[in-house]
Amino acid sequence: MQLLLSGLANGCIYGLLALGFVLIYKASEQLNFAQGDMMMFGAFLTITFVNNEWFGWPFLPGLLAAMVIMGTITYMMDKYLFRHIFGQPQFAMVILTIALGFVIRFVAGVIWGHEPTAINTPLAGKQVEFGGLVLGADDLSVIIVTFFLTIVLYLFFSRTKLGLAMQACSQNQLAAYYMGIPVKRVFSFVWALAGVLAAIAGVLFASKGTIDPASGLLGIKAFAAAVIGGFGSLPGALLGGLIVGIVEPFAARYLAPGFSQIAPYGIMIIVLIFAPNGLFAQMQNKKV
Amino acid sequence: MANSPILKVRNIETFYGAVMAIRGVSLDVEEGKIVTILGANGAGKTTLLKTISGVMDPEKGKIEFLGEEIQGMEPDKIVRRGIVHVPEGREIFPFLNVEENLMMGAYTRSDKKNFGADMDMVHSYFPILKERRSQQAGYLSGGQQQMLAIGRGLMSKPKLMLMDEPSLGLSPILVQEIFSIIRRLNKEQGMTMLLVEQNANVALKTADYGYVLEIGRIVMDDSSEKLLASEDVQEFYLGLQEEGQREQKRWKRRKTWR
Ligand SMILES: Nc1ncnc2c1ncn2[C@@H]1O[C@H](COP(=O)(O)OP(=O)(O)OP(=O)(O)O)[C@@H](O)[C@H]1O
Ligand SMILES: [Mg+2]
């Protein structure tokens, strides 16, 4: 149970990251390999605002500030960088985002050092007794936050003009132009959203332990999660994340050492062989 | 032409890479009128509309709408000025429902209070869209999708609608239905339209004025009645001549505008 819960919590984080990948991919068919590093950067921004050795703000305003900054940075990145290589072969974008990941890691290392750092959250280290089980408050809060975030995102995509426009642009870009939707600006907002989600994922990740500049490499696992879920589906991305998250700790317990590290990729390969479009590709026909 | 036209296109040239698709086209559209562009496949009709709506930029030439030059502007700016392009092949948003598609048509508008009234107006022309409002648009029939595409265009409150082959792929009855709605929109809403068609017969019966486009050039223009009566249009676009006669004539007759 404890295993399941912590796996679920990890899965939520992978899922949120995978969501970022898929959002960007669905909108503009760009692959963003810097998603994990964006997550790490967002976490360090929050640490800067809330930890006592830095600004020592209360937690929520600090998180909010980090989200706004991350969203602004990724918006600008799209506007001034990615937009200009739009239409180039896809590998140009892949190389660019991989390089960008290195840059982000380097910058984070220079500013915050390479030591694992913990984040001051209101819940850190607390435990919850629940039906005789002792559960980490951090795991629970990750799951709860992700749950609410999913609802908020659902409402955003189905109820707001910008959310609908994001869907419209990804479903039929040309028609979106015809309708006067400023497609390029909408793409930049998609990047901003991915940045905000990355910051939240980063804080959730850091709240479960520590974070250091190399933590961004986790993004590759989230990428596997996105593939498992079927790259075109938002719910699929979340579920793919959960699958990866749950399988990992069980693989660690019941399989030979080291297997848990490759388990996500093993699943990804199996899924690619048997369901090349991902497990949840059909969902695309129903709702995004 | 008595009125001064709301749309003036002058010597537009548009390219796909090195291929010149529009080779110096000029045309006028007067307010409240329906103007049609006829032409065979590949004549450049769609390209011309895309150039007007800003989805493509012309290499040369001028497009004036309500007295302002709009060539080369971003499409969203052009929609805001009052030109909406109802694209060929419908191009709806397949995974959004009907109502959401209509909302996207109104994306450029900020006057929330008229939104409901416009939705009602669209529903009054296309009752099926009201009935199916929460159905996913991709599951509508071809004719219903065409109605949705027109309705979605109306939601932007355009002053000029560019319609690209609204009859494409529809049964003769549906073609009649769509065109009667187009006529009503023109009469009742005073909607100005630039209508591209392969179905010359129905287009000329609907429009006030027509242009004939061939390989990127306007080769003829006149009032609809005159075009309908013209032998060239009859032969090459209306297919009125008998088959055998046509075979023969192909050798003897060249189109007179060449
Ligand atoms: N994306 C493109 N890239 C290159 N050439 C194109 C492209 N789209 C159209 N063309 C060419 O431009 C010319 C005009 O095409 P356009 O689509 O405007 O024709 P059309 O009159 O709308 O034809 P149809 O009646 O079949 O819709 C054609 O020769 C076509 O091959
Ligand atoms: Mg065409």
Coordinates of C-alpha atoms and ligand atoms in Angstrom, one line a residue:
Chain A
M1 CA 0.0 0.0 0.0
Q2 CA 2.8 2.3 1.0
L3 CA 4.5 1.2 -2.2
L4 CA 1.5 1.8 -4.3
L5 CA 1.0 5.3 -2.8
S6 CA 4.5 6.4 -3.4
G7 CA 4.4 4.9 -6.8
L8 CA 1.2 6.8 -7.5
A9 CA 2.8 10.0 -6.3
N10 CA 5.8 9.6 -8.5
G11 CA 3.5 8.7 -11.3
C12 CA 1.6 12.0 -10.9
I13 CA 4.8 13.9 -11.4
Y14 CA 5.7 11.9 -14.5
G15 CA 2.2 12.4 -15.7
L16 CA 2.4 16.2 -15.3
L17 CA 5.6 16.3 -17.2
A18 CA 4.3 14.0 -19.9
L19 CA 1.3 16.3 -20.1
G20 CA 3.7 19.1 -20.9
F21 CA 5.3 17.1 -23.7
V22 CA 2.0 16.1 -25.2
L23 CA 0.5 19.6 -25.0
I24 CA 3.4 21.0 -27.0
Y25 CA 3.4 18.1 -29.4
K26 CA -0.3 18.2 -30.0
A27 CA -0.2 21.9 -30.6
S28 CA 2.8 22.3 -32.9
E29 CA 4.2 18.8 -33.4
Q30 CA 7.4 20.0 -31.6
L31 CA 9.2 17.7 -29.2
N32 CA 10.5 19.4 -26.2
F33 CA 13.3 17.5 -24.6
A34 CA 13.9 20.3 -22.1
Q35 CA 10.7 19.6 -20.2
G36 CA 12.5 17.8 -17.4
D37 CA 15.0 20.6 -17.0
M38 CA 12.2 23.2 -17.0
M39 CA 10.8 21.2 -14.1
M40 CA 14.0 21.3 -12.3
F41 CA 14.4 25.0 -12.9
G42 CA 10.9 25.7 -11.7
A43 CA 11.6 23.8 -8.5
F44 CA 14.8 25.9 -7.9
L45 CA 12.9 29.1 -8.5
T46 CA 10.4 28.1 -5.9
I47 CA 13.2 27.1 -3.5
T48 CA 14.7 30.6 -4.0
F49 CA 11.4 32.2 -3.1
V50 CA 10.4 30.1 -0.1
N51 CA 13.5 28.7 1.5
N52 CA 14.8 30.5 4.5
E53 CA 18.4 30.8 3.3
W54 CA 17.0 32.8 0.4
F55 CA 13.8 35.0 0.4
G56 CA 11.9 33.0 2.9
W57 CA 8.5 33.9 1.5
P58 CA 5.4 31.9 2.5
F59 CA 5.0 28.9 0.4
L60 CA 2.0 29.7 -1.8
P61 CA 3.1 33.1 -3.0
G62 CA 6.5 31.7 -3.7
L63 CA 5.1 28.9 -5.8
L64 CA 2.9 31.3 -7.6
A65 CA 5.8 33.6 -8.4
A66 CA 7.8 30.6 -9.7
M67 CA 4.9 29.6 -11.9
V68 CA 4.5 33.0 -13.3
I69 CA 8.2 33.3 -14.0
M70 CA 8.4 29.9 -15.6
G71 CA 5.3 30.6 -17.8
T72 CA 6.8 33.9 -18.9
I73 CA 10.2 32.3 -19.7
T74 CA 8.7 29.5 -21.8
Y75 CA 6.3 32.0 -23.5
M76 CA 9.3 34.1 -24.5
M77 CA 11.3 31.1 -25.5
D78 CA 8.6 30.2 -28.0
K79 CA 8.1 33.7 -29.2
Y80 CA 11.7 34.5 -29.8
L81 CA 13.3 31.2 -30.4
F82 CA 11.2 28.3 -31.4
R83 CA 8.8 30.2 -33.6
H84 CA 11.6 31.1 -35.9
I85 CA 12.6 27.5 -36.5
F86 CA 9.0 26.5 -37.1
G87 CA 8.9 24.6 -40.4
Q88 CA 12.4 23.4 -40.2
P89 CA 12.9 19.6 -40.0
Q90 CA 11.8 18.2 -36.7
F91 CA 15.3 17.2 -35.6
A92 CA 16.3 20.9 -35.5
M93 CA 13.8 21.4 -32.7
V94 CA 14.9 18.2 -31.0
I95 CA 18.6 19.2 -31.0
L96 CA 17.6 22.8 -29.9
T97 CA 15.6 21.6 -26.9
I98 CA 18.3 19.1 -25.9
A99 CA 20.9 21.8 -26.0
L100 CA 18.5 24.1 -24.1
G101 CA 18.3 21.4 -21.5
F102 CA 22.0 21.5 -21.1
V103 CA 22.0 25.2 -20.8
I104 CA 19.3 25.2 -18.2
R105 CA 21.2 22.6 -16.2
F106 CA 24.4 24.6 -16.4
V107 CA 22.7 27.8 -15.3
A108 CA 21.0 26.1 -12.4
G109 CA 24.3 24.6 -11.4
V110 CA 26.0 28.0 -11.4
I111 CA 23.2 29.7 -9.4
W112 CA 22.2 27.0 -7.0
G113 CA 25.2 24.6 -7.0
H114 CA 25.0 20.9 -7.5
E115 CA 24.1 19.9 -3.9
P116 CA 20.7 18.2 -3.5
T117 CA 18.4 20.8 -2.0
A118 CA 15.2 20.3 -0.2
I119 CA 12.2 22.7 -0.4
N120 CA 10.4 24.2 2.6
T121 CA 6.9 23.1 2.2
P122 CA 4.2 23.3 4.8
L123 CA 3.9 19.5 4.7
A124 CA 7.5 18.4 4.6
G125 CA 8.1 15.3 6.8
K126 CA 4.6 15.2 8.2
Q127 CA 2.8 11.9 8.2
V128 CA -0.9 11.0 8.1
E129 CA -2.4 8.0 9.9
F130 CA -5.1 6.5 7.8
G131 CA -6.9 3.3 8.7
G132 CA -3.8 2.0 10.5
L133 CA -1.5 2.9 7.7
V134 CA 1.1 5.5 8.0
L135 CA 1.2 7.5 4.9
G136 CA 3.6 10.3 3.9
A137 CA 1.8 13.6 3.8
D138 CA 4.1 14.5 0.9
D139 CA 2.9 11.6 -1.2
L140 CA -0.7 12.3 -0.4
S141 CA -0.4 15.9 -1.2
V142 CA 1.2 15.2 -4.6
I143 CA -1.7 13.0 -5.5
I144 CA -4.3 15.5 -4.3
V145 CA -2.7 18.4 -6.0
T146 CA -2.4 16.5 -9.3
F147 CA -6.1 15.5 -9.0
F148 CA -7.2 19.1 -8.6
L149 CA -4.8 20.2 -11.3
T150 CA -6.4 17.7 -13.7
I151 CA -9.8 19.1 -13.0
V152 CA -8.6 22.7 -13.4
L153 CA -7.0 21.7 -16.7
Y154 CA -10.1 19.9 -17.9
L155 CA -12.2 23.0 -17.1
F156 CA -9.6 25.2 -18.8
F157 CA -9.7 23.2 -22.0
S158 CA -13.4 22.7 -22.2
R159 CA -14.7 26.0 -20.8
T160 CA -12.3 28.9 -21.6
K161 CA -11.8 30.6 -24.9
L162 CA -8.1 30.2 -24.8
G163 CA -8.3 26.5 -23.9
L164 CA -10.8 25.8 -26.7
A165 CA -8.6 27.8 -29.1
M166 CA -5.6 25.6 -28.1
Q167 CA -7.7 22.5 -28.9
A168 CA -8.8 24.1 -32.2
C169 CA -5.3 25.0 -33.2
S170 CA -4.1 21.4 -32.6
Q171 CA -7.1 19.9 -34.4
N172 CA -7.0 22.1 -37.5
Q173 CA -4.3 24.7 -37.7
L174 CA -5.4 26.1 -41.0
A175 CA -9.0 26.5 -40.0
A176 CA -7.8 28.2 -36.8
Y177 CA -6.0 30.8 -39.0
Y178 CA -9.2 31.2 -41.1
M179 CA -11.2 31.9 -37.9
G180 CA -8.8 34.7 -36.9
I181 CA -7.3 32.8 -34.0
P182 CA -3.8 34.1 -33.5
V183 CA -2.3 30.7 -33.9
K184 CA 1.3 31.6 -33.1
R185 CA 0.3 33.5 -29.9
V186 CA -1.8 30.5 -28.9
F187 CA 1.3 28.3 -29.3
S188 CA 3.3 30.5 -27.1
F189 CA 0.5 30.2 -24.5
V190 CA 0.8 26.4 -24.8
W191 CA 4.5 26.7 -24.0
A192 CA 3.6 28.9 -21.1
L193 CA 1.2 26.3 -19.8
A194 CA 3.8 23.6 -20.2
G195 CA 6.2 25.8 -18.3
V196 CA 3.8 26.3 -15.4
L197 CA 3.0 22.6 -15.3
A198 CA 6.7 21.9 -15.2
A199 CA 7.2 24.3 -12.3
I200 CA 4.4 22.6 -10.3
A201 CA 5.7 19.1 -11.1
G202 CA 9.2 20.3 -10.0
V203 CA 7.9 21.5 -6.7
L204 CA 5.9 18.3 -6.1
F205 CA 9.1 16.3 -7.0
A206 CA 11.2 18.4 -4.6
S207 CA 8.6 18.1 -1.9
K208 CA 9.2 14.3 -1.9
G209 CA 12.9 14.6 -1.2
T210 CA 15.5 16.8 -2.7
I211 CA 16.3 18.2 -6.1
D212 CA 19.5 19.0 -7.9
P213 CA 20.3 20.3 -11.4
A214 CA 20.6 16.7 -12.7
S215 CA 17.0 15.9 -11.6
G216 CA 15.8 17.2 -14.9
L217 CA 16.9 13.9 -16.5
L218 CA 13.7 12.6 -15.1
G219 CA 12.2 14.1 -18.2
I220 CA 13.2 11.1 -20.2
K221 CA 11.0 8.9 -18.1
A222 CA 8.2 11.3 -18.5
F223 CA 8.8 11.0 -22.2
A224 CA 8.4 7.3 -22.0
A225 CA 5.2 7.8 -20.1
A226 CA 3.9 10.1 -22.8
V227 CA 4.7 7.4 -25.4
I228 CA 3.0 4.7 -23.4
G229 CA -0.1 6.9 -23.1
G230 CA -0.2 7.6 -26.8
F231 CA 1.5 10.9 -27.7
G232 CA -1.7 12.6 -28.8
S233 CA -3.8 12.2 -25.7
L234 CA -3.8 14.3 -22.6
P235 CA -5.5 11.8 -20.3
G236 CA -3.3 9.2 -21.8
A237 CA -0.2 11.1 -20.8
L238 CA -1.4 11.3 -17.2
L239 CA -2.3 7.6 -17.1
G240 CA 1.0 6.7 -18.8
G241 CA 2.8 8.6 -16.0
L242 CA 0.8 6.7 -13.4
I243 CA 1.7 3.4 -15.0
V244 CA 5.4 4.2 -15.0
G245 CA 5.2 5.5 -11.5
I246 CA 3.5 2.4 -10.1
V247 CA 5.6 -0.1 -12.0
E248 CA 8.9 1.3 -10.8
P249 CA 8.7 0.6 -7.0
F250 CA 7.3 -2.8 -7.6
A251 CA 10.0 -3.6 -10.1
A252 CA 12.5 -2.4 -7.6
R253 CA 11.1 -4.7 -4.9
Y254 CA 10.4 -7.9 -6.9
L255 CA 12.9 -7.8 -9.7
A256 CA 16.7 -8.0 -9.8
P257 CA 18.4 -4.7 -8.8
G258 CA 18.7 -2.3 -11.7
F259 CA 15.5 -3.4 -13.4
S260 CA 13.5 -0.7 -11.9
Q261 CA 15.6 1.8 -13.7
I262 CA 14.8 0.3 -17.1
A263 CA 11.3 -0.8 -16.4
P264 CA 9.7 2.4 -17.9
Y265 CA 11.5 1.9 -21.1
G266 CA 10.8 -1.8 -21.1
I267 CA 7.1 -1.0 -20.9
M268 CA 7.5 1.7 -23.5
I269 CA 9.0 -0.8 -26.0
I270 CA 6.4 -3.4 -25.3
V271 CA 3.7 -0.8 -25.8
L272 CA 5.3 0.4 -29.0
I273 CA 5.4 -3.2 -30.3
F274 CA 1.8 -4.1 -29.5
A275 CA 0.0 -0.8 -29.6
P276 CA 2.2 1.5 -31.7
N277 CA -0.2 4.4 -31.1
G278 CA 0.0 4.1 -27.4
L279 CA -2.5 2.6 -25.0
F280 CA -4.9 5.5 -25.0
A281 CA -4.8 6.6 -28.6
Q282 CA -8.4 5.9 -29.2
M283 CA -9.4 8.4 -26.7
Q284 CA -8.3 11.1 -29.1
N285 CA -11.4 10.3 -31.1
K286 CA -13.6 11.1 -28.1
K287 CA -12.1 14.1 -26.4
V288 CA -8.6 15.5 -26.7
Chain B
M1 CA -19.9 50.4 -61.2
A2 CA -21.7 53.0 -59.3
N3 CA -20.8 52.3 -55.7
S4 CA -17.2 52.3 -54.7
P5 CA -16.3 48.7 -54.0
I6 CA -15.5 47.6 -50.4
L7 CA -12.9 45.1 -51.7
K8 CA -10.5 46.1 -54.4
V9 CA -7.9 43.6 -55.6
R10 CA -5.2 45.0 -57.9
N11 CA -2.6 43.1 -59.8
I12 CA -2.1 40.4 -57.2
E13 CA 0.7 37.9 -57.8
T14 CA 1.0 34.9 -55.4
F15 CA 3.5 32.1 -55.5
Y16 CA 4.0 28.6 -54.2
G17 CA 7.7 28.5 -54.0
A18 CA 8.7 29.2 -57.6
V19 CA 5.3 28.4 -59.0
M20 CA 3.2 31.5 -59.8
A21 CA -0.3 30.5 -59.0
I22 CA -1.9 34.0 -59.3
R23 CA -0.6 36.0 -62.2
G24 CA -1.8 39.5 -61.8
V25 CA -5.5 39.4 -60.7
S26 CA -7.6 42.4 -60.2
L27 CA -11.2 42.5 -59.1
D28 CA -13.8 44.5 -57.3
V29 CA -16.6 43.5 -54.8
E30 CA -19.3 46.0 -54.1
E31 CA -21.1 46.2 -50.8
G32 CA -24.2 44.0 -50.6
K33 CA -23.4 42.1 -53.7
I34 CA -22.5 38.5 -54.4
V35 CA -19.6 38.2 -56.8
T36 CA -18.5 34.8 -58.1
I37 CA -15.2 33.5 -59.4
L38 CA -15.5 30.6 -61.8
G39 CA -12.6 28.4 -62.9
A40 CA -11.5 24.9 -63.5
N41 CA -9.5 22.8 -61.1
G42 CA -6.2 24.4 -60.4
A43 CA -7.1 27.7 -61.8
G44 CA -6.0 29.4 -58.6
K45 CA -9.4 30.2 -57.0
T46 CA -8.5 28.9 -53.6
T47 CA -5.1 30.6 -53.7
L48 CA -6.8 33.9 -54.6
L49 CA -9.1 33.7 -51.6
K50 CA -6.2 32.7 -49.3
T51 CA -4.3 35.7 -50.5
I52 CA -7.3 38.0 -49.6
S53 CA -7.8 36.4 -46.2
G54 CA -4.1 36.7 -45.4
V55 CA -3.3 33.0 -45.0
M56 CA -0.9 33.6 -48.0
D57 CA 1.0 36.7 -48.8
P58 CA 1.1 38.1 -52.3
E59 CA 4.5 38.9 -53.8
K60 CA 3.1 41.9 -55.6
G61 CA -0.1 43.9 -55.8
K62 CA -2.6 45.6 -53.6
I63 CA -5.7 44.5 -51.7
E64 CA -7.9 47.3 -50.4
F65 CA -10.7 46.6 -47.9
L66 CA -12.9 49.5 -46.8
G67 CA -10.3 51.9 -48.1
E68 CA -7.3 50.3 -46.2
E69 CA -4.6 48.2 -47.6
I70 CA -4.6 44.7 -46.1
Q71 CA -2.3 42.7 -48.3
G72 CA 0.3 40.7 -46.3
M73 CA -1.5 41.2 -43.0
E74 CA -1.8 38.4 -40.5
P75 CA -5.1 36.5 -40.9
D76 CA -6.4 37.4 -37.4
K77 CA -6.0 41.1 -38.2
I78 CA -8.0 40.7 -41.4
V79 CA -10.8 38.8 -39.7
R80 CA -11.0 41.6 -37.2
R81 CA -11.5 44.0 -40.0
G82 CA -14.4 42.0 -41.3
I83 CA -13.4 39.5 -43.9
V84 CA -14.0 35.8 -43.1
H85 CA -12.9 32.9 -45.2
V86 CA -15.2 29.9 -45.3
P87 CA -12.7 27.3 -46.6
E88 CA -13.0 24.7 -49.2
G89 CA -13.6 21.2 -47.9
R90 CA -15.2 22.6 -44.8
E91 CA -12.2 22.3 -42.4
I92 CA -14.2 22.3 -39.2
F93 CA -12.6 21.5 -35.8
P94 CA -13.5 17.7 -35.7
F95 CA -13.1 17.0 -32.0
L96 CA -14.9 20.2 -30.8
N97 CA -18.7 20.1 -30.6
V98 CA -20.9 22.2 -32.8
E99 CA -21.4 24.9 -30.3
E100 CA -17.6 25.1 -29.6
N101 CA -16.9 25.4 -33.3
L102 CA -19.3 28.3 -33.5
M103 CA -17.6 29.9 -30.5
M104 CA -14.3 29.6 -32.3
G105 CA -15.8 31.5 -35.2
A106 CA -16.4 34.4 -32.8
Y107 CA -12.8 34.2 -31.4
T108 CA -11.9 37.7 -32.6
R109 CA -14.9 39.4 -31.1
S110 CA -15.0 40.8 -27.6
D111 CA -18.6 42.0 -27.5
K112 CA -19.9 39.2 -25.4
K113 CA -23.4 40.6 -25.2
N114 CA -24.3 40.1 -28.9
F115 CA -22.9 36.6 -28.8
G116 CA -26.2 35.0 -27.9
A117 CA -28.1 36.9 -30.5
D118 CA -25.7 35.9 -33.2
M119 CA -25.9 32.3 -32.2
D120 CA -29.6 32.6 -32.5
M121 CA -29.2 34.2 -36.0
V122 CA -27.0 31.3 -37.1
H123 CA -29.4 28.8 -35.6
S124 CA -32.3 30.4 -37.5
Y125 CA -30.5 29.8 -40.8
F126 CA -29.2 26.4 -39.8
P127 CA -31.7 24.8 -37.4
I128 CA -29.7 21.5 -37.6
L129 CA -26.8 23.2 -35.8
K130 CA -29.1 24.0 -32.8
E131 CA -30.3 20.4 -32.8
R132 CA -26.8 19.0 -32.9
R133 CA -25.2 21.7 -30.7
S134 CA -23.4 19.3 -28.4
Q135 CA -22.4 16.7 -31.0
Q136 CA -18.8 16.3 -32.0
A137 CA -18.4 18.2 -35.3
G138 CA -16.4 15.4 -36.9
Y139 CA -19.5 13.2 -36.8
L140 CA -21.7 15.5 -38.8
S141 CA -22.5 14.7 -42.4
G142 CA -20.8 16.5 -45.1
G143 CA -23.7 18.8 -45.7
Q144 CA -24.0 19.6 -42.0
Q145 CA -20.3 20.3 -41.8
Q146 CA -20.7 22.8 -44.7
M147 CA -23.5 24.5 -42.8
L148 CA -21.3 24.5 -39.7
A149 CA -18.5 26.1 -41.6
I150 CA -20.7 28.8 -42.9
G151 CA -22.3 29.3 -39.5
R152 CA -18.9 29.5 -37.9
G153 CA -17.9 32.1 -40.4
L154 CA -21.0 34.2 -39.7
M155 CA -20.1 34.2 -36.0
S156 CA -17.2 36.6 -36.7
K157 CA -19.8 39.2 -37.8
P158 CA -18.1 39.6 -41.2
K159 CA -18.7 42.4 -43.6
L160 CA -17.5 40.2 -46.4
M161 CA -17.6 36.4 -46.6
L162 CA -15.2 34.5 -48.9
M163 CA -16.8 31.2 -49.7
D164 CA -14.7 28.5 -51.3
E165 CA -16.8 25.9 -53.2
P166 CA -19.7 25.5 -50.7
S167 CA -21.2 23.0 -53.1
L168 CA -18.2 20.6 -53.0
G169 CA -19.2 17.0 -52.5
L170 CA -22.9 17.8 -51.8
S171 CA -25.9 16.2 -53.4
P172 CA -27.9 18.4 -55.9
I173 CA -30.6 19.0 -53.3
L174 CA -28.2 20.1 -50.6
V175 CA -26.5 22.3 -53.1
Q176 CA -29.8 24.0 -53.8
E177 CA -30.4 24.3 -50.0
I178 CA -27.0 25.8 -49.3
F179 CA -27.3 28.3 -52.1
S180 CA -30.8 29.3 -51.1
I181 CA -29.4 30.1 -47.6
I182 CA -26.5 32.0 -49.2
R183 CA -29.1 34.1 -51.1
R184 CA -31.1 34.7 -47.9
L185 CA -28.0 35.7 -46.0
N186 CA -27.3 38.2 -48.8
K187 CA -30.8 39.6 -48.8
E188 CA -31.7 39.5 -45.2
Q189 CA -28.4 40.3 -43.6
G190 CA -27.0 42.3 -46.5
M191 CA -24.0 40.1 -46.5
T192 CA -21.5 40.8 -49.2
M193 CA -19.9 37.6 -50.6
L194 CA -17.1 36.5 -52.8
L195 CA -18.1 33.1 -54.0
V196 CA -15.8 30.6 -55.6
E197 CA -17.5 27.8 -57.5
Q198 CA -17.0 25.1 -60.0
N199 CA -20.7 24.7 -60.3
A200 CA -21.0 27.6 -62.6
N201 CA -24.7 27.2 -63.2
V202 CA -25.8 27.6 -59.6
A203 CA -23.1 30.2 -58.9
L204 CA -24.1 32.5 -61.7
K205 CA -27.8 32.2 -60.8
T206 CA -26.9 33.3 -57.3
A207 CA -24.4 36.0 -58.0
D208 CA -24.7 39.5 -59.4
Y209 CA -21.3 39.6 -61.1
G210 CA -18.8 37.0 -62.1
Y211 CA -15.1 36.7 -63.0
V212 CA -13.6 33.8 -64.9
L213 CA -10.2 32.7 -63.7
E214 CA -7.9 30.6 -65.8
I215 CA -4.4 29.5 -64.8
G216 CA -4.0 32.4 -62.4
R217 CA -5.5 35.1 -64.7
I218 CA -8.9 36.7 -65.0
V219 CA -10.0 36.1 -68.6
M220 CA -13.5 37.4 -68.5
D221 CA -15.8 39.4 -66.3
D222 CA -19.3 40.5 -66.6
S223 CA -22.7 40.6 -65.0
S224 CA -24.1 37.1 -64.2
E225 CA -26.8 37.3 -66.8
K226 CA -24.3 38.1 -69.5
L227 CA -21.9 35.4 -68.4
L228 CA -24.8 32.9 -68.3
A229 CA -25.6 33.9 -71.9
S230 CA -22.1 33.9 -73.1
E231 CA -21.2 31.1 -75.5
D232 CA -17.8 30.5 -74.0
V233 CA -19.1 30.1 -70.5
Q234 CA -21.9 27.9 -71.7
E235 CA -19.5 25.7 -73.5
F236 CA -16.6 25.4 -71.0
Y237 CA -18.3 25.9 -67.7
L238 CA -21.9 25.0 -68.1
G239 CA -21.4 22.0 -70.4
L240 CA -24.6 22.9 -72.3
Q241 CA -23.4 21.7 -75.7
E242 CA -24.0 18.1 -76.8
E243 CA -21.2 15.7 -76.3
G244 CA -20.5 14.9 -80.0
Q245 CA -20.7 18.5 -81.0
R246 CA -18.3 19.4 -78.3
E247 CA -15.7 16.8 -79.4
Q248 CA -15.8 18.2 -82.9
K249 CA -15.7 21.8 -81.8
R250 CA -12.7 21.3 -79.6
W251 CA -10.6 21.2 -82.8
K252 CA -12.2 24.1 -84.5
R253 CA -12.9 26.4 -81.6
R254 CA -10.5 27.9 -79.3
K255 CA -11.8 29.9 -76.4
T256 CA -12.3 33.4 -77.8
W257 CA -10.4 35.1 -75.0
R258 CA -7.2 33.4 -75.8
Ligands
LIG1 N1 0.4 24.0 -51.3 C1 0.7 24.1 -52.6 N2 2.0 24.0 -53.0 C2 2.3 24.1 -54.3 N3 1.4 24.3 -55.3 C3 0.2 24.5 -55.0 C4 -0.3 24.4 -53.6 N4 -1.6 24.6 -53.5 C5 -2.0 24.8 -54.8 N5 -1.0 24.7 -55.7 C6 -1.0 25.0 -57.1 O1 -1.5 26.3 -57.4 C7 -2.4 26.2 -58.4 C8 -3.7 26.8 -58.0 O2 -4.3 26.0 -56.9 P1 -5.7 26.4 -56.2 O3 -5.8 25.4 -55.1 O4 -5.7 27.8 -56.0 O5 -6.7 26.0 -57.4 P2 -8.3 26.0 -57.3 O6 -8.7 26.9 -58.5 O7 -8.8 26.3 -56.0 O8 -8.6 24.5 -57.7 P3 -9.8 23.6 -57.2 O9 -11.0 24.0 -58.0 O10 -9.4 22.2 -57.5 O11 -10.0 23.8 -55.8 C9 -2.5 24.8 -58.9 O12 -1.7 24.7 -60.0 C10 -2.0 24.0 -57.8 O13 -1.3 22.9 -58.2
MG2 MG -9.9 25.4 -54.6

